[in-house]
mmCIF file of C-alpha atoms in Angstrom:
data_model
loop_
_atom_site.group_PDB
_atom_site.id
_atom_site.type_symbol
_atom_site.label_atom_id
_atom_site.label_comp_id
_atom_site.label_asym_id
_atom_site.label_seq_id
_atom_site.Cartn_x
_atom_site.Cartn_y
_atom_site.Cartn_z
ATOM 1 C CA UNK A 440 109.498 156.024 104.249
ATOM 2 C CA UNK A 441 110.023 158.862 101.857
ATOM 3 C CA UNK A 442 106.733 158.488 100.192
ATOM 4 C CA UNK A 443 105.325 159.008 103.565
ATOM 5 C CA UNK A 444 107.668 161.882 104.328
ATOM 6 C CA UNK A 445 106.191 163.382 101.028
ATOM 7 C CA UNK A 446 102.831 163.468 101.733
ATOM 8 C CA UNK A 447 103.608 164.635 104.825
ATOM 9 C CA UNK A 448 104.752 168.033 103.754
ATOM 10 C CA UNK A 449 101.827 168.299 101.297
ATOM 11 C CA UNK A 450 99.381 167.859 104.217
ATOM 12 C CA UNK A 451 101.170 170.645 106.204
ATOM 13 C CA UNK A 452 101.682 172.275 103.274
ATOM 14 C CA UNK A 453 98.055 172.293 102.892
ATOM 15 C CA UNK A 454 97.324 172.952 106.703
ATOM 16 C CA UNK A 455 99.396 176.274 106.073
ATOM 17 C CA UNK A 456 97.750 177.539 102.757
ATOM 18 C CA UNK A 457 94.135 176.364 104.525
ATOM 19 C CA UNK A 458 95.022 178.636 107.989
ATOM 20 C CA UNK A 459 96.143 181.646 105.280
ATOM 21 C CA UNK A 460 93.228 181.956 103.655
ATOM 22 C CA UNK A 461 90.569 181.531 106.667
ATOM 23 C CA UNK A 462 92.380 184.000 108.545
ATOM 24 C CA UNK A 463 93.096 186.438 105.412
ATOM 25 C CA UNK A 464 89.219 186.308 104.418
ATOM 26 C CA UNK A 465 87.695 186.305 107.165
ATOM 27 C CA UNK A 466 89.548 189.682 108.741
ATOM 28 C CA UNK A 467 89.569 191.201 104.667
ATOM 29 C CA UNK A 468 86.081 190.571 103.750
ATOM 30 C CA UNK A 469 83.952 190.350 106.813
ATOM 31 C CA UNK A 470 83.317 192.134 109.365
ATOM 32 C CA UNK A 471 84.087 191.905 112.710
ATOM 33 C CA UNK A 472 80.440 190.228 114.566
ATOM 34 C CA UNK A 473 79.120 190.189 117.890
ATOM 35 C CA UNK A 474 80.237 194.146 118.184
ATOM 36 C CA UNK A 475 84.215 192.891 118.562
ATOM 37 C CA UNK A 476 87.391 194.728 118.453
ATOM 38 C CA UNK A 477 89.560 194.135 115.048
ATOM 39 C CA UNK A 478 91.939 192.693 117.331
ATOM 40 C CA UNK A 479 89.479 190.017 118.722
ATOM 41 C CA UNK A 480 88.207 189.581 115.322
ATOM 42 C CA UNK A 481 91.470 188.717 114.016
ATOM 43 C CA UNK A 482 91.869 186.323 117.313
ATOM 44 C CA UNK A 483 88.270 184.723 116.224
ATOM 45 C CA UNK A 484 89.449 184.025 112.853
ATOM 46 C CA UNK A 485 92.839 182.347 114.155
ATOM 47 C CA UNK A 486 90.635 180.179 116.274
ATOM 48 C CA UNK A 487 88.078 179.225 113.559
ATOM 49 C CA UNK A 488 91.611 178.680 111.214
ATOM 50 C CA UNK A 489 92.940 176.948 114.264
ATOM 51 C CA UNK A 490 89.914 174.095 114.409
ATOM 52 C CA UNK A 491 89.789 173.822 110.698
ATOM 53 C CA UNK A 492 93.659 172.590 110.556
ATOM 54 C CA UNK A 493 93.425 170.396 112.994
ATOM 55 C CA UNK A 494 90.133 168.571 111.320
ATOM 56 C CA UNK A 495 92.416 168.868 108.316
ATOM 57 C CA UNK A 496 95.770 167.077 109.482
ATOM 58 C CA UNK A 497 93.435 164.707 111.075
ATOM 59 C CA UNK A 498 91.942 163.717 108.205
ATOM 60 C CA UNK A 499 95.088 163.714 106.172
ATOM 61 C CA UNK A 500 97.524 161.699 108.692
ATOM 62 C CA UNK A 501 94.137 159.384 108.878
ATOM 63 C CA UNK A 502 93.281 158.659 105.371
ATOM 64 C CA UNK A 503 96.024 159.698 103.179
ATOM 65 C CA UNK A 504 99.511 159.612 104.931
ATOM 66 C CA UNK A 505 99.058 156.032 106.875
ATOM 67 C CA UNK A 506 95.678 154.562 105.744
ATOM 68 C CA UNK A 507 96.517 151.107 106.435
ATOM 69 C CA UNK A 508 97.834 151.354 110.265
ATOM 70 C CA UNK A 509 95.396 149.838 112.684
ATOM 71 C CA UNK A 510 94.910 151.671 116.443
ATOM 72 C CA UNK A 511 97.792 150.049 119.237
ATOM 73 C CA UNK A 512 95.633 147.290 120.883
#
């Protein structure tokens, strides 16, 4: 439906702005740890922005897009 298709884009939406700013602060105001490159810093933050997204759409599609559809049997 369209209300569906709506909330939709505000997840993503959200999944987009989320991955920004993990990757933006965590390569502006940290540090790169464990003695890495900036390079493999950068690729550590797109991972850790990378997990949180997922969790994120997860949860969204879950409990806000279609929180009333039951698992196929």
């Amino acid at each position: 439906t369209s209300a569906e298709f709506v909330k939709f884009a505000m997840v993503n939406a959200g999944a987009v702005v989320l991955n920004v700013i993990i990757v933006f602060s965590a390569t502006t105001y940290t540090q790169p740890l464990f003695d890495l490159s900036p390079l493999a810093w950068e690729n550590a933050a797109n991972i850790l922005a990378l997990g949180a997204v997922t969790l994120w759409n997860f949860s969204g599609f879950k409990f806000f897009i279609f929180p009333d559809r039951k698992p196929a049997a």
